[in-house]
């Protein structure tokens, strides 16, 4: 790895976020540590209610407060704690430095504005470009996202575009100010597989070209397998395992990661029963005590129900939070 | 020997609303589809959104009668049945939808949801102690799908997505069907829950000798559990065969689809950005019913061609030689 | 914020219960006979004998307000029920029927809606004759499109829900689907609409009585009392103030209840 790519652009330390009050208080994020280096794609994998979207929304500064409360934690962007920023400073960072791509492109594009205007608005707002400059730049960016510098696209309304094209436009808007951090929240979940592949390829290519760090939020292990450099697995508001792509996919350490990988069906497993994780995904109001995974974990023992395991180094760059890492895997 | 489900030249056209000329806005969602499903097998139907796979499933269930064509189930032609006999026959075919949240009536306890089917079946009607027998049957069904029967007085919102899908399956089983249409039954569920439901479905299929039409966009999942797979594209089936057949696809669309399955190779970022044709044009669509890949030949209709025992493909060109070169 | 809403809701419910009890037990709770005239005590202000004063014929205002709540509630109840019945049947038929049925029924409903409410009620009442029953019929007909549209829209969305499709697949007939699946699921919104329509019906009844088309004198009604009070606004303001307040609070209460209920049944605002 080159020296520039080891530079941390995002570092989240001990982030704690809760929602609501009284008996309905839910600790959605419980002590998340995470970092993204320049030019790296870090995937945050988790199921619904695991806190992955809350974490990313918080980095973006778009968390509605109330009901959300940031109880503790620091989020460093280029070594500055952005949680201490004023709203004005946050607004300037948003879109300019940290950009976001969402799951449903149709929902986040203004249906009443032409695509070109939506891109140019960003350029004028953040980079102070004039109309002419902005138009030239917008065309360049459309070219970059594979919409071929087509003036017709620039003049189209969102409803005239297909789902894949809308997502490309969303990406164009996100990257138009050369952000150094891109947060992609399930950007391909709503797309068909063939389009998904194209969008993933595009994201990979842009990352290379613009040297952005990408925080990629997903529930889809197969997609993460194809694109990530590093992976963090989040369960019940806590990161349970983090490591390089090879470490996570080849030798998963945490029982949750291991079971999750084994439970994904594919043609190679034909005729065999799928490994399942018993029980249900806990919701934030009722996270179990101790290690939150213990009610579903085949390795769980007494101390798992009482104490919360901390993240500890396993091997290489990998860390995991589990008491039973040394234990023989029971089938 | 005839198959359990036989679909012959099925077509479904939607006529557009509005003031324009009749037929001006008609849209053929299912175009001349023929397929056979063997008893006690899993038939996988894959395709991308808008390819007509859901329309096909609704036509098979006769919820939306097809425009033309024939559907025979267990030798009975559904089109020839009267409305009331169709309603009776329909119980033999059940459907499980993608979204478990909308599949259960929020104002009905799950017990009553399941009893609805039992009443329609006339379960134990006229017998003494019917009430007890109904209760017992509800418990049995819930037990079968892994829901604690003691929870039957609860309402849908008290269950998680995976549990709701189990209840939906129990309700479908209440009328003792032999054919189930599973329309993306796990895609709204969490990853760690999906495997539970898939195992349950396989178990039930063996136990109750059910036949499944499994509709999904998840190619990994379909190739895991199907005996035969059909690939649908713009209202037509472009290729069908066993899983092994489709692992070596012939039709260019199947090739593209199967090469897009995530989770196999790392995406090489140096790779050129391949710019696909359907992205270049606006979504106006192509002339209906013609092969998208055929190019100049696209004026003519494509015929299904059996290239191997049970492996059929709708393509002008035999791509096998070309593909080997790649 | 939520607490004040809750309190308002409770006050509104309490107020309506109070009116309901008063209307039901009027002979027992009202201090005087509402139609007894006593010219000696015309226009006497509020006092210990006559808590809310007397009117131009020396009738007790409090008793007249208590008795006057009867036509208000009866008109509201009957006309809303009538509108609900017509509207639900038409809405279900339009929502479940063929394209043609839908178009014709909705055209009919929309043409009713296109008239100004008061104008239409005056027209209907002048056709049917003056009196309470006619007013109830008129209001019932006028408000049926509101329910028809609501029921139709809800039906259209509910009938595409998975549980309706599943019920068809289980072999249920249309009537069973309507009563087991569609009606229970549109009930919440319909109840809210009832509350809001009730408030409007109360106002229309008062307006028609005010114009002399509704309740006929000497029977008491809030609208009629306001009509009488109009000529003596300076001389005896209590004649207008108290029935006016009763009317205003009644309408306000129904609206508060409607709003609160609609918030409570909206799943997006829940929890």
XYZ file of C-alpha atoms in Angstrom, chain B residues 17 58 61-63 87 90-91 93-95 97 102-108 113 116-117 119-120 171-172 174-175, chain C residues 99 102-103 152 160-174 176-177 180-182 184-185 187-188:
56
model
C -56.535 3.108 -19.906
C -50.859 -14.381 -11.042
C -53.310 -18.756 -10.070
C -56.071 -17.357 -12.292
C -56.247 -14.248 -10.105
C -62.731 -20.808 -6.647
C -57.818 -22.483 -6.511
C -57.331 -23.765 -2.980
C -52.696 -23.639 -5.514
C -51.395 -21.276 -2.868
C -49.168 -18.257 -3.068
C -45.708 -13.147 -1.346
C -48.827 -6.851 3.881
C -49.671 -10.538 3.616
C -51.452 -10.698 6.944
C -54.549 -8.715 7.827
C -53.394 -6.449 10.681
C -56.866 -6.483 12.247
C -57.072 -10.260 12.515
C -56.231 -15.675 9.589
C -60.288 -18.430 7.237
C -58.728 -21.061 5.025
C -63.601 -22.547 6.980
C -63.341 -22.187 3.225
C -52.143 -20.140 6.346
C -51.373 -21.297 2.819
C -54.416 -24.686 5.826
C -56.274 -25.517 2.611
C -64.056 0.575 -14.600
C -66.428 3.234 -10.888
C -66.568 6.077 -13.389
C -63.160 4.007 -2.579
C -53.961 -4.889 -3.666
C -52.623 -5.893 -0.245
C -51.193 -9.363 0.046
C -53.793 -10.530 2.532
C -56.671 -9.819 0.161
C -54.958 -11.682 -2.663
C -54.130 -14.500 -0.271
C -57.739 -14.633 0.867
C -58.876 -15.001 -2.740
C -56.318 -17.731 -3.174
C -57.740 -19.458 -0.098
C -61.070 -19.522 -1.889
C -62.934 -16.727 -0.083
C -65.796 -15.000 -1.901
C -66.143 -11.262 -2.450
C -66.297 -12.446 2.877
C -63.345 -10.406 1.666
C -63.339 -9.676 6.908
C -60.558 -7.787 5.231
C -61.607 -4.535 3.636
C -61.984 -3.718 9.294
C -58.987 -2.062 7.682
C -62.690 1.462 9.707
C -60.078 3.636 11.416
